[in-house]
Each structure stands twice: as C-alpha cells, then as structure tokens.
Coordinates of C-alpha atoms and ligand atoms in Angstrom, one line a residue:
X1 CA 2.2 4.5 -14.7
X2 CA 1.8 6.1 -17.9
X3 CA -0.2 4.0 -20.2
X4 CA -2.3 6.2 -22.3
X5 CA -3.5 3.6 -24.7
X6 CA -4.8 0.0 -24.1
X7 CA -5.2 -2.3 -27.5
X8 CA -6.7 -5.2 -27.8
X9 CA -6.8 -7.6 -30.8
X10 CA -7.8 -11.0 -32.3
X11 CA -5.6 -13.3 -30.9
X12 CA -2.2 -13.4 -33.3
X13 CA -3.0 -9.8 -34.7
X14 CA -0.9 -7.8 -32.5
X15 CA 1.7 -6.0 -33.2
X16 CA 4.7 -5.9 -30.6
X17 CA 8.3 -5.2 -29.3
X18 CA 7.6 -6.5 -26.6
X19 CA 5.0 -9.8 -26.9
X20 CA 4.5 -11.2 -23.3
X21 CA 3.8 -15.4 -23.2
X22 CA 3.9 -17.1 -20.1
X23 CA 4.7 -20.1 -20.1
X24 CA 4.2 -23.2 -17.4
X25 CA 5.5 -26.6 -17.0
X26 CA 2.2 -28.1 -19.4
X27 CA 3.0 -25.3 -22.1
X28 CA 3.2 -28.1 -24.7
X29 CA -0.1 -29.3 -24.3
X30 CA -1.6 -25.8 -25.6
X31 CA -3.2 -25.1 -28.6
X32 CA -1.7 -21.1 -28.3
X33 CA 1.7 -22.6 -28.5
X34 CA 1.2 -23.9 -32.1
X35 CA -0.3 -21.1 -33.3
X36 CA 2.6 -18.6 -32.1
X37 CA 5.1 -20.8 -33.7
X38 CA 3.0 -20.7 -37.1
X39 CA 2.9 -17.3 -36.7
X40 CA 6.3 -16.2 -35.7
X41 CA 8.2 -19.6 -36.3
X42 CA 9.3 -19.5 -32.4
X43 CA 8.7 -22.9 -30.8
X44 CA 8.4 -22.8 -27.2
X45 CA 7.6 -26.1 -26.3
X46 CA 11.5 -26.9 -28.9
X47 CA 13.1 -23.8 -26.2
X48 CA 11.4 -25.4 -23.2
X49 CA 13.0 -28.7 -24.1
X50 CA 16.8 -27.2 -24.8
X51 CA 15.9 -25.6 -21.4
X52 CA 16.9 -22.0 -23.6
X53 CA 13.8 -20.7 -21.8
X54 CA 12.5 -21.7 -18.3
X55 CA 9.0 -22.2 -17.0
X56 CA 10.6 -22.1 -13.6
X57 CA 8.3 -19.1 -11.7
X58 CA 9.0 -15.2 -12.3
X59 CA 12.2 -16.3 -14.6
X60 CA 11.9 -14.2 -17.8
X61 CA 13.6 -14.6 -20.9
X62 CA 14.0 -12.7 -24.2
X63 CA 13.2 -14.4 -28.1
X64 CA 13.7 -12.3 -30.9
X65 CA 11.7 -13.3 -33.7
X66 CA 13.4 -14.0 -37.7
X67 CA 10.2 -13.4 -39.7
X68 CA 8.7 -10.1 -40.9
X69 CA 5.6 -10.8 -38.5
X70 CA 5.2 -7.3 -36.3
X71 CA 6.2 -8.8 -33.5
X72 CA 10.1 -8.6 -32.4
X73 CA 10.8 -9.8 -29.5
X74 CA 8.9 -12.4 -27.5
X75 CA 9.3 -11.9 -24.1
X76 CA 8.6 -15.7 -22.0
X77 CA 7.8 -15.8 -18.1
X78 CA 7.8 -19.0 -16.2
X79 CA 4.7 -19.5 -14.4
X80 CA 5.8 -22.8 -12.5
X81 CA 3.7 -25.9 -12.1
X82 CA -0.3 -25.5 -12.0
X83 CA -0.3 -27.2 -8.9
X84 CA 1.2 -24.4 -6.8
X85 CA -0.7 -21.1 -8.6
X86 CA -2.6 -18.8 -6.8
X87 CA -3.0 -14.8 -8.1
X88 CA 0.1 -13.8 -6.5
X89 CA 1.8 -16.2 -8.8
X90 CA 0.9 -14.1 -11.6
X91 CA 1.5 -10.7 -9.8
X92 CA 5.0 -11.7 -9.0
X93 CA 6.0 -13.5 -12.3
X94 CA 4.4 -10.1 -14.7
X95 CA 6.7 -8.0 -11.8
X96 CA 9.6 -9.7 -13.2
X97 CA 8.1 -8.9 -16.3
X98 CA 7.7 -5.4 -15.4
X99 CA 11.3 -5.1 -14.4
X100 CA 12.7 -6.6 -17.5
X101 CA 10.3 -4.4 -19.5
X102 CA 11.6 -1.4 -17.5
X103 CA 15.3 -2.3 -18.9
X104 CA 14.4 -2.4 -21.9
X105 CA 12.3 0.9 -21.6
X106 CA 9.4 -1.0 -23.4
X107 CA 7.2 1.4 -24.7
X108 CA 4.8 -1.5 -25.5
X109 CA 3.8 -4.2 -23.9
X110 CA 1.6 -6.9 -25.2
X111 CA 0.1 -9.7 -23.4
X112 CA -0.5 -13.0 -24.7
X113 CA -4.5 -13.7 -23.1
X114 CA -4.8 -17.3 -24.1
X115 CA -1.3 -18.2 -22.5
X116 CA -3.0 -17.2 -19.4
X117 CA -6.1 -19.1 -19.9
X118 CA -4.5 -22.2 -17.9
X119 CA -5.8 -20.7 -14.7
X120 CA -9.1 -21.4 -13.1
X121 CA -9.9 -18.0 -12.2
X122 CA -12.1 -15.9 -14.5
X123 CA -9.7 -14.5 -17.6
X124 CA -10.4 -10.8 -16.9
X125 CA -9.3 -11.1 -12.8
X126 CA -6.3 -12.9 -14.1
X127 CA -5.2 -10.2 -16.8
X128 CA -6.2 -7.5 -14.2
X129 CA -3.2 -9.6 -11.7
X130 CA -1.1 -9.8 -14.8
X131 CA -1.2 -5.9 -16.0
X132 CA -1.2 -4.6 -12.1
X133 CA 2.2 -7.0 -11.5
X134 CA 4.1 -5.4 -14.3
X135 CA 3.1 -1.9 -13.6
X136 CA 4.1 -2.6 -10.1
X137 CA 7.3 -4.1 -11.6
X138 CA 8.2 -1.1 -13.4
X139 CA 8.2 1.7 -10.6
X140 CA 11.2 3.5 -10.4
X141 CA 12.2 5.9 -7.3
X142 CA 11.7 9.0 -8.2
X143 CA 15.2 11.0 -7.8
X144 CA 16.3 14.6 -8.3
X145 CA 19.7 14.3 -9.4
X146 CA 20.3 16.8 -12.0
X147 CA 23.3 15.8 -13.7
X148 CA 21.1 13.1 -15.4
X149 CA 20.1 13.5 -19.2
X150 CA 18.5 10.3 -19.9
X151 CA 14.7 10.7 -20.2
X152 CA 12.2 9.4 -18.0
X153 CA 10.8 6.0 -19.2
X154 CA 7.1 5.8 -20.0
X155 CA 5.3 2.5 -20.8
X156 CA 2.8 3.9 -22.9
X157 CA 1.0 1.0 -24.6
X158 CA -0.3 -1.4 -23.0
X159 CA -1.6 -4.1 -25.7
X160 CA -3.9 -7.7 -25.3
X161 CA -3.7 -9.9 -27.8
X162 CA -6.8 -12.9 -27.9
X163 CA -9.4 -10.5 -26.1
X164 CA -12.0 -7.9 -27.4
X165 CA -13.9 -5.6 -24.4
X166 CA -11.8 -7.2 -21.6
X167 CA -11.5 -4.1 -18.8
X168 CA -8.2 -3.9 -17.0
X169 CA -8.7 -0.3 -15.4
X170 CA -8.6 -2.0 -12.0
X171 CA -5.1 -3.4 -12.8
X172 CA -4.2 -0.3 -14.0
X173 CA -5.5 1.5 -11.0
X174 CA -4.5 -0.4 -8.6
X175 CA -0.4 -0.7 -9.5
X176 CA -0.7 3.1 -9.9
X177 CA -1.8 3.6 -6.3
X178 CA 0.2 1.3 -4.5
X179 CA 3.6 3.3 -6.7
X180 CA 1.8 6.5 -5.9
X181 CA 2.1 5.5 -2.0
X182 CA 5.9 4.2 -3.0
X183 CA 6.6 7.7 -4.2
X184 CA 5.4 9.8 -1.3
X185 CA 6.8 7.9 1.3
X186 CA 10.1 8.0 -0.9
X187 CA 10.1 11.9 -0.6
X188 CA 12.1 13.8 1.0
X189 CA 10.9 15.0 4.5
X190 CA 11.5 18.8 3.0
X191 CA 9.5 18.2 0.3
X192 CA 6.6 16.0 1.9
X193 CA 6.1 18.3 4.2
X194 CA 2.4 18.1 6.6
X195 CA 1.3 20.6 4.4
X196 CA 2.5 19.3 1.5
X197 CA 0.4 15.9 2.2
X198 CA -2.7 17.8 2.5
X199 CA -2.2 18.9 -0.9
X200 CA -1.6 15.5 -1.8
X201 CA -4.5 14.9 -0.3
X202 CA -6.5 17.7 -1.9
X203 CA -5.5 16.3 -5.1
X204 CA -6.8 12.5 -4.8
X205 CA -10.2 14.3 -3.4
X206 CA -10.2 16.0 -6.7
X207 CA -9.7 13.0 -8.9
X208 CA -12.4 11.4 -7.4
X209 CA -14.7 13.8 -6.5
X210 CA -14.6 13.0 -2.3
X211 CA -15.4 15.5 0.0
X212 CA -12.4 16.4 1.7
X213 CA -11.4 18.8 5.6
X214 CA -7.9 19.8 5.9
X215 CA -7.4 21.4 9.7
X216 CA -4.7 23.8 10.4
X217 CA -2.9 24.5 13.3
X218 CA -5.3 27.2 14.6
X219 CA -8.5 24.5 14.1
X220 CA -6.8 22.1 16.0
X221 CA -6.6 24.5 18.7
X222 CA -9.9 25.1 18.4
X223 CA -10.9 21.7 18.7
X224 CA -8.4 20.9 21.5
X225 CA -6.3 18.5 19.3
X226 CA -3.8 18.1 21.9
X227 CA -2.0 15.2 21.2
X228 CA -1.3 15.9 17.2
X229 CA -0.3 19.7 18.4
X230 CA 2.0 18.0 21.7
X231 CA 4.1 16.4 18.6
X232 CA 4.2 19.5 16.1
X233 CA 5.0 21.5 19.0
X234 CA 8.7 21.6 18.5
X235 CA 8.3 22.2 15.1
X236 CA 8.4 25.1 12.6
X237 CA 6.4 23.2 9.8
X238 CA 2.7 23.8 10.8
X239 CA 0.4 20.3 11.7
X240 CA -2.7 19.1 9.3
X241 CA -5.3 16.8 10.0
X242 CA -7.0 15.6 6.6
X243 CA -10.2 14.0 6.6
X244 CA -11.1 12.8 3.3
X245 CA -15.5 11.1 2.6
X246 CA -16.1 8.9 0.1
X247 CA -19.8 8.6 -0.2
X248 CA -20.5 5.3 -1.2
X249 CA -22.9 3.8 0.9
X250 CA -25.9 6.0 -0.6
X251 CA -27.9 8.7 1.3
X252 CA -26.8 7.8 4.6
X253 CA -23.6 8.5 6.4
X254 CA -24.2 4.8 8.2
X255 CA -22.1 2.0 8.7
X256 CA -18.4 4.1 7.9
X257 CA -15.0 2.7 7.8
X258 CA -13.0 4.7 8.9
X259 CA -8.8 4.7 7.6
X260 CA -6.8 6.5 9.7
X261 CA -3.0 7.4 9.0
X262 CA 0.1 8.0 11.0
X263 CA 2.0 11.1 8.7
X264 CA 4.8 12.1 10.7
X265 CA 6.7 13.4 7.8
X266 CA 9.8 13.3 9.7
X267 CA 11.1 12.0 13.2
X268 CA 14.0 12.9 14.8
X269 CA 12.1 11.2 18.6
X270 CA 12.0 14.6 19.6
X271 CA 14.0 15.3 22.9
X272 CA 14.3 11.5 22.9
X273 CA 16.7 12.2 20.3
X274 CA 17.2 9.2 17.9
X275 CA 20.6 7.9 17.9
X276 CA 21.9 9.2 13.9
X277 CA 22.0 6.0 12.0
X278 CA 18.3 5.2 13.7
X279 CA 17.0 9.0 12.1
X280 CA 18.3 7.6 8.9
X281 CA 15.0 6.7 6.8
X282 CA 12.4 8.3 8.8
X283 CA 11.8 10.3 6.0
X284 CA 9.0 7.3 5.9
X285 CA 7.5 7.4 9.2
X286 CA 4.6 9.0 7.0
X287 CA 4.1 4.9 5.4
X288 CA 0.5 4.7 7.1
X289 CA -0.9 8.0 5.9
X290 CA 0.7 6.8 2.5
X291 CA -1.1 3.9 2.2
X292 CA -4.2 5.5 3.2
X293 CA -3.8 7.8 0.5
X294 CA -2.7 5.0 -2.0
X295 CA -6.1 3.2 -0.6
X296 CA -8.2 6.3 -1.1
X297 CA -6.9 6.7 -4.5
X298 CA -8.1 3.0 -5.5
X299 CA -11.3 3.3 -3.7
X300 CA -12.0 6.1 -6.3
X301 CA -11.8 3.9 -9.3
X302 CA -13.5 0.8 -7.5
X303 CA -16.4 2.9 -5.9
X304 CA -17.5 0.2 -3.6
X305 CA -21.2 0.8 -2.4
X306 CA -19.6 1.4 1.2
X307 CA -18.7 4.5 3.2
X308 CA -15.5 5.2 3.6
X309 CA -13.7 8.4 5.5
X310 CA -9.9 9.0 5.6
X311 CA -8.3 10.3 8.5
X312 CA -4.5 11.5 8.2
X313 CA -2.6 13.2 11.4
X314 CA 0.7 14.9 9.8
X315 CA 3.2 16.8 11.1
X316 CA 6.9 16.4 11.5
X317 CA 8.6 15.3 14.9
X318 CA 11.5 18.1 15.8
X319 CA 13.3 20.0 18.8
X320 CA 13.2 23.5 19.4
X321 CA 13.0 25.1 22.7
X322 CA 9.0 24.6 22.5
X323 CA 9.1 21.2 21.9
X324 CA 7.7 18.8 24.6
X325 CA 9.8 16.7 27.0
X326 CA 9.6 13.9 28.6
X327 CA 7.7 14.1 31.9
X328 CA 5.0 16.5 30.2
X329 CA 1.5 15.9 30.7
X330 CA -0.8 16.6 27.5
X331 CA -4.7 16.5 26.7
X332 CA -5.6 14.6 23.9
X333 CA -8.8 15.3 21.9
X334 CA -11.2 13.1 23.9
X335 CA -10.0 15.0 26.7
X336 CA -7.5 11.8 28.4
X337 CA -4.2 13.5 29.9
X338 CA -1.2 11.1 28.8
X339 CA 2.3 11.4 30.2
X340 CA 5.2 12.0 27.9
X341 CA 7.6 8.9 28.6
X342 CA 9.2 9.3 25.2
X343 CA 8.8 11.8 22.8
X344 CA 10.2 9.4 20.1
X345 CA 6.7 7.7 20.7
X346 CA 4.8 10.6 18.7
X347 CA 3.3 8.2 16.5
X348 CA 0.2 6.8 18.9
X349 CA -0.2 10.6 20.2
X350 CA -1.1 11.7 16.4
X351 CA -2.9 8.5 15.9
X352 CA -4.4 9.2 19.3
X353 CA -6.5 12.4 18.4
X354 CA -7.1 11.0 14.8
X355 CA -9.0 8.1 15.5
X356 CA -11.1 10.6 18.3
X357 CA -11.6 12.6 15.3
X358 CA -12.5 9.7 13.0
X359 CA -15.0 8.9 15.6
X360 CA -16.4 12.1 15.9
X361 CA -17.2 11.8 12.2
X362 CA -19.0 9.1 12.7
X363 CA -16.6 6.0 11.5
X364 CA -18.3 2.9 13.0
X365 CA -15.2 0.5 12.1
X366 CA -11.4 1.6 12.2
X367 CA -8.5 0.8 10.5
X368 CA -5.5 2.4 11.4
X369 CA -1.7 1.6 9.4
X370 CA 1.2 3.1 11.4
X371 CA 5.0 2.8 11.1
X372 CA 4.5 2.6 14.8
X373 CA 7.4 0.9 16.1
X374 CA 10.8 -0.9 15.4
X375 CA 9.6 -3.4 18.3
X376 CA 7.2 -4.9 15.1
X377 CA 10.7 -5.9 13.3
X378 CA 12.1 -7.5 16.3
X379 CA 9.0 -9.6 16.6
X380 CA 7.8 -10.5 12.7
X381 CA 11.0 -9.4 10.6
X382 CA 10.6 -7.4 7.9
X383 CA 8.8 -9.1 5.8
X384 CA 5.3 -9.4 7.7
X385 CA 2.6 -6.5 9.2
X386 CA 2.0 -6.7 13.3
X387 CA -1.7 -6.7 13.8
X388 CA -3.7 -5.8 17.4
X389 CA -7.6 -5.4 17.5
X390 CA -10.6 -5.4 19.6
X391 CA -13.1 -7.5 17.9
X392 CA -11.8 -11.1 16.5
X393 CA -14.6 -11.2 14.2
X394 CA -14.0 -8.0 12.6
X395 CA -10.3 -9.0 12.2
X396 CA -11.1 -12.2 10.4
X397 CA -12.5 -10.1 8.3
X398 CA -10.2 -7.7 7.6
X399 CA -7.8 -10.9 6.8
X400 CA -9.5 -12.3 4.2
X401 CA -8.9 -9.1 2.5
X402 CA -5.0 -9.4 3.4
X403 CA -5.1 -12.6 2.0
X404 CA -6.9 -12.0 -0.9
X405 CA -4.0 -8.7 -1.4
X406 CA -1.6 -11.6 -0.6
X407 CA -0.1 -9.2 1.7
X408 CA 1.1 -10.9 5.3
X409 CA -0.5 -9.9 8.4
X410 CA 0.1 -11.3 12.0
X411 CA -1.6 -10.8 14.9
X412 CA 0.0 -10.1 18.0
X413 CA -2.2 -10.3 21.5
X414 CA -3.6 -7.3 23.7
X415 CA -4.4 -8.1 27.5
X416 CA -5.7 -7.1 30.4
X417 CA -2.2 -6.4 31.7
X418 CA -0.9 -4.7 28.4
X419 CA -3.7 -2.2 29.2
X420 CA -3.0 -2.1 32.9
X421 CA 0.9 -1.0 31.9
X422 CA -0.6 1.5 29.5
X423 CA -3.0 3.1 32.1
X424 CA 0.3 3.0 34.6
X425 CA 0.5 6.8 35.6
X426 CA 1.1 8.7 38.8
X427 CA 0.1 11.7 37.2
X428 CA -2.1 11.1 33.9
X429 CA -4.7 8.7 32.6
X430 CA -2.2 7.3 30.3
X431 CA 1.5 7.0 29.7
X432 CA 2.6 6.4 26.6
X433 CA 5.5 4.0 26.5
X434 CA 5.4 1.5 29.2
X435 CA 8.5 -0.3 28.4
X436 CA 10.6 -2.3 25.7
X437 CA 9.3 -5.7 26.2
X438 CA 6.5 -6.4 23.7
X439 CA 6.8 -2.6 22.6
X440 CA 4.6 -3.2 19.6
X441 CA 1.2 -4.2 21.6
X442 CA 1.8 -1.1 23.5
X443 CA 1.8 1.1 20.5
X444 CA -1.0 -0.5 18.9
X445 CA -3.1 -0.8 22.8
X446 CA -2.7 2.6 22.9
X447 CA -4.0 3.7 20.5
X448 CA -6.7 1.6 21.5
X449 CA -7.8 3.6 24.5
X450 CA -8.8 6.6 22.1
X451 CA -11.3 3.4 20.3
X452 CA -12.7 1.9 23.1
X453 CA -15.8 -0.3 21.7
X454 CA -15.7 1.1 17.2
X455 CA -14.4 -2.6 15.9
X456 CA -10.7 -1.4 15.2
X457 CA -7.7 -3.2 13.2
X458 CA -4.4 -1.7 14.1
X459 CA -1.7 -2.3 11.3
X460 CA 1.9 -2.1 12.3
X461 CA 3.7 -1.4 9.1
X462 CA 7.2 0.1 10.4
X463 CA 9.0 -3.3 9.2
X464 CA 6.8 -3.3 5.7
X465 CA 6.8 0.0 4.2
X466 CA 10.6 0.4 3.3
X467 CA 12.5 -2.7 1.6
X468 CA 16.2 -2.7 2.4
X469 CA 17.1 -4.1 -1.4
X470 CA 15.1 -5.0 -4.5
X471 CA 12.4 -7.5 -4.5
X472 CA 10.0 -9.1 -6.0
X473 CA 7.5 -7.0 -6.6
X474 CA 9.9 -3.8 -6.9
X475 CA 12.7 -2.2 -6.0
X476 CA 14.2 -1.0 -2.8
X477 CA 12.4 2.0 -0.4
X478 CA 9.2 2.2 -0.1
X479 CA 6.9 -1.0 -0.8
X480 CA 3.5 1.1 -1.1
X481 CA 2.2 -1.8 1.6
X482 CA -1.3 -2.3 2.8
X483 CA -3.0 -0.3 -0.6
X484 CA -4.5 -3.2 -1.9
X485 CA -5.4 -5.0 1.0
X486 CA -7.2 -1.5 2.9
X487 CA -9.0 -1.0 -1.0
X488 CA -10.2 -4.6 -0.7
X489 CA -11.2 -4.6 2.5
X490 CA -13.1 -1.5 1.6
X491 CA -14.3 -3.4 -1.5
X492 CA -15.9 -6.9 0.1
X493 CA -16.4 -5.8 4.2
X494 CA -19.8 -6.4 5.3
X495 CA -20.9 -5.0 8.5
X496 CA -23.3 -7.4 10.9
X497 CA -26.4 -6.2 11.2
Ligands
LIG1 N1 8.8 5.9 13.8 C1 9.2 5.1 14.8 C2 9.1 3.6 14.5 C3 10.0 3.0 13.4 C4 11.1 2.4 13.7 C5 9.6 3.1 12.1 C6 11.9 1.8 12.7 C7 10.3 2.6 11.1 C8 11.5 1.9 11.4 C9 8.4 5.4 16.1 O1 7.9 6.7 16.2 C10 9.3 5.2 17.2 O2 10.3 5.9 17.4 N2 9.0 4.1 18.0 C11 9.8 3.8 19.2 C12 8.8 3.6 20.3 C13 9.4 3.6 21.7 C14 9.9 5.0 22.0 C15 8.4 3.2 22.7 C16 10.6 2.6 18.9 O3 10.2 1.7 18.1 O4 11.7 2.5 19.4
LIG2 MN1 9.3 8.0 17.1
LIG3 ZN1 7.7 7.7 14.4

C-alpha cells in the first residue's frame, strides 16, 4: 500500500480519475444521486434503469464523464439490496473496486462518503471497511522476474469526497498488514529464510516501538529448546525463536495474550519425505507466523490497552545426515520426551516449545495459527479455519472477533480419547502423530499438552492461507488470513476477573 496522501473535500469538490459511487438497489431515492448528475451530467438512477450499470453486489463498472468537471471517470460498485448488508458487503464490493483500480493503475482514488451513508453503521467504520477492501483489492504478488520493464503500480492518493477530519488510518493499516502477511508467506523459502523472518520481525518491532528477543541456535541450546532444534536439526539454515512485547496493558506485565506462530519456512516432511507434488507450495508452511506478524503489525497502529507478546518458532524442515528420524525420542522445552512418528509432523514440535516459551513469558491466554495439517482441508475445505481449544468460554470469545473480521472459523472437538492416542508411547510421554483419522485434532491436541490449563485457541490455517485462484478479496497465493481477526481479538478481548 502506497498511499502517501489522503484528501478530503466538501462533498462535489473533488477532483478525480477515478471517483468511486456505490450504488444499491434504492440509489434513486438519494439526494447524492441528483447532485452528481448536476455536477457531472451522469445519471445513475437513467444507467440503473438501462441496466448500463448494476447494483448487483461487488459488480463494478466504468462512466466517463462529458463535462469539463475534474472528475473523468466515475467508477459505480453495486452494493446489492440493504436488506442483506453487513461490513463484509462493503470489504468485498471496494475489493472489486480495488482490482479494477489496480487495472487501471489508478493513481487516485476518490470515494464518494454520502453514497455510503445508506448504512446503519457509523460513517467513519464504514469508510474505514470501504478504503481497507480496496487496498486489499489491489495487492499484487510480488515477483522477481527480470525481463519485466513495466513499473510497479502505486495508488498514491487516496481522496474522500463529503467528509472533513474523518480518520481512515485503521483502514489503511489494516489492508497493509494483512498484504504484508500475503507477501511473506509468498516468498520464496531461500529468501524467507528463519533468519530472514527475524529480521522481519526486527523490523515491525521497530515500527512500533515493541520490545523484541530473537534466540539463536546456541540460546536454544541453552534453554533446552528441544523440539524447535529436533526439526532444524537436518538443516543448514540456523533456527530463530522471536518473541516480540507490546506493552499495552500499562505498568504491569498482567493478563498477556500471547500469539504464537508456526514459521517453518520450508518443509520437505523431513525423512518422511513428502511425495514432489505435495512439497510444492510449502514455501507457506510459515502462514501462522505470517499472520502473527501481519497481527503484530496492526496491533501497532490500534494500540489496544492490552498486553500482547508474539511468539514465532522458525526454521526450515530438511534432510541431511543429522536430521532426525522417525523412531527418535526428543526433549521438548518443558522437559516432555515425544516420539518421532513422522518427521513431516514438525509443525506441533516447533509450536511445541513456543507456546512453553510463551508461557514462560508469562502469556495468560494463547492463540496459536498453524498451517498444521492437510487433514483441516479434508474436513472444512479450503475455504474455512479448523479450531480446537480448552476453554469454551474463551473460544466464544475469540469468535466474536472472527466474526466481526468476517473470517470463518470452525471448531472441531478434542477428547479424552484424542488425548489418550496422543499420550500413546512405549517409549516417550508423547508421540506425535497418532494416525490419519481426524489428523487435525491431533495436531491441534498436541500442541495442547505443552498448554495444559493458559485458556488456548488453536487455529488450523493450512486450507486458508494459500488460495488456489483469484478471489474475492485478492488474488491467488497467499490470503494474509487470521490478521484482522487475531488484531481484533487483541483489540475487544476482555479477560474474567
Ligand atoms: N505443513 C504441513 C501441513 C500442510 C498440508 C500445510 C497442506 C499446507 C497444505 C504439515 O507439516 C504436515 O506435513 N502435516 C502432516 C501431518 C501428518 C504427518 C500427521 C499432514 O497433514 O499430512
Ligand atoms: Mn510437515
Ligand atoms: Zn509443515
């Protein structure tokens, strides 16, 4: 996101390429709609009516203006019927807007407020929806193909026309964390390196001014990390564990959330080699530290009065002849042996010693976001995060915040017997992958044994973090998923007392 300037003006004083209206199946009714045309001699409600534009939701459509009134194009999105609009209605129909914008390469865009005065909700929320859903809108992979000329397309000015003093720095903030997530977890795995992602990490700390621990390989031997170092064991790029404080919660380091991160910047599964089309992709399998990273970002500009502490695990998942096997018996940080089943289940070792670690630094809730296993697809799809947790009530709350993100969670059930299967060892206090049936709640319940009684949310994001194809709220690879809902959840969660 690149918008260095934000303008605002007296409604019908802007200026613009690239003039924004949307427009709903009551359009006619509004006052706005007269003015623009008197303005600009474009008549919506006439366009609407030779069905030359479309109120039908997210469907954009381009109006070039005749008269010598400064703005050139007016650019309609259908918002639907009022009945059926909620904020994501607005995120998704300005992400169209955002992707028509980025074909365009707008350097401008200007939104019409009063058009967006038909909703309930107060104006500024709603513009914040509107300017977040086309920055989202307009991400674009990052590439590093160097036979291209063309220049990199900036949106540079964003303008609002109807408002004076209305503050969209949350909108602004928030699409440029969630396409800061997209980005890293579209890097390449020799690039985003564990090290790599601490300096990503060292940056964000920076911006914001958060206190911020990167351990090396020679710390976490120190501390007896042995779960994170079982995993970089086979590798030649050396492990990081990143612990990030935001002190927002005043004097006190009380009442801590904790966001924990799975950054395996690359897995191969280790001696449990992944078959070759499976290793395709798991460039991503860093999606959870990603989002924690995205989150962390948005905290900064939200600055809830909450403590928050960020706890990545990061290294890559390889082979060499040091690597661990299967059959090898490991001692995690909290000092529980676990028995190597699979060595393509690294993620819940990593997660394993981060969430001892988290608790060590005192975080009295936990969230942790994982691209833990393809057993989540099998069971939600694609299109929906697997959820496990300890406390109900703590989970209800961490939902209203999903659902406020309008990003879909689902919980899946632990047990007694899941745990019993986890705990199933002849030779160690764990194992960690008891079989293929339900393999999600396995990843998450483990995980879970390095908790025990911290209120803990386990988010399974492996089908959510990469989209196969273009949709609506960006294009293909990485979604930047569970940004906004972990900022909000940092934003309204109140602990019992
Ligand atoms: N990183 C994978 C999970 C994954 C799969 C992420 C597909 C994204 C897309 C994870 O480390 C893994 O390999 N999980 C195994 C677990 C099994 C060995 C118990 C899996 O899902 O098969
Ligand atoms: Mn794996
Ligand atoms: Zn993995």
């Amino acid at each position: 996101m690149n918008v260095k300037q934000v303008n605002q003006t007296k409604f019908g004083k802007a200026t613009s390429s690239f003039y924004v209206v949307a427009v709903h199946r009551a359009t006619d009714q509004e006052q706005w709609v007269k003015d623009l045309k008197e303005k600009t001699g474009v008549d919506l409600v006439a366009l609407l009516k030779q069905q030359l534009i479309s109120h039908e939701e997210g469907k954009v459509s381009l109006v070039p203006t005749m008269q010598e009134t400064g703005i050139t194009r007016i650019v309609t999105v259908g918002l639907g019927a009022k009945s059926d609009w909620t904020m994501s209605t607005v995120r998704e129909s300005f992400a169209a807007v955002g992707k028509v914008a980025l074909q365009a390469k707008a350097e401008e865009v200007t939104i019409c407020v009063p058009a967006l005065e038909a909703f309930e909700q107060e104006i500024e929320e709603v513009v914040n929806v509107a300017v977040e859903g086309i920055g989202l809108g307009q991400y674009v992979v990052p590439h590093y193909k160097a036979t291209v000329n063309e220049a990199a397309y900036e949106w540079s000015t964003l303008g609002l026309d109807g408002v004076e003093d209305l503050d969209v720095t949350v909108g602004l903030a928030s699409a440029e964390a969630v396409n800061y997530a997209r980005t890293l977890v579209n890097m390449p795995p020799n690039i985003l390196t564990a090290r790599e992602m601490a300096r990503q990490a060292e940056k964000i700390a920076e911006k914001h001014g958060f206190e911020i621990e990167v351990l090396g390989k020679e710390e976490l031997e120190e501390i007896g990390a042995g779960a994170l170092l079982a995993v970089n064991q086979g590798s030649v790029e050396p492990p990081r564990l990143i612990v990030m404080k935001y002190h927002g919660g005043g004097e006190d380091w009380t009442d801590v959330l904790g966001l924990v991160g799975k950054g395996i910047t690359f897995d191969t599964g280790g001696y449990t080699l992944k078959p070759g089309a499976s290793m395709v992709g798991m460039k991503g399998d860093m999606g959870g530290a990603a989002a924690v990273l995205g989150a962390m970002d948005l905290i900064g500009t939200l600055r809830p009065e909450r403590n928050v502490m960020a706890v990545i695990a990061s290294t890559d998942n390889m082979i060499n002849g040091e690597a661990i096997r299967p059959d090898d018996v490991i001692t995690s940080l909290s000092g529980k042996t676990i028995e190597i089943v699979s060595t393509d289940a690294e993620g819940r070792l990593v997660l394993a010693d981060a969430v001892t670690y988290a608790k060590q630094e005192g975080a009295d809730y936990l969230v942790d976001v994982a691209t833990l296993t393809g057993g989540v697809i099998v069971a939600l799809g694609k299109d929906k995060t697997g959820a496990v947790t300890n406390d109900e009530a703590y989970f209800e709350e961490f939902m209203q915040a999903a659902i406020e993100a309008d990003e879909f969670v689902w919980r899946l059930p632990l047990t007694k017997n899941d745990k019993k299967r986890i705990r199933k060892s002849l030779v160690a206090d764990l194992n960690n992958a008891p079989g293929r049936d339900g393999h999600m709640i396995f990843g998450g319940g483990f995980v879970g044994e390095f908790v025990e009684d911290t209120p803990w949310v386990h988010l399974d994001i492996a089908g959510t973090s990469d989209a196969e194809g273009p949709h609506v709220l960006g294009p293909k690879g990485a979604t930047g998923v569970m940004v906004r809902t972990l900022a909000t959840f940092a934003e309204q969660f109140e602990p019992e007392k």
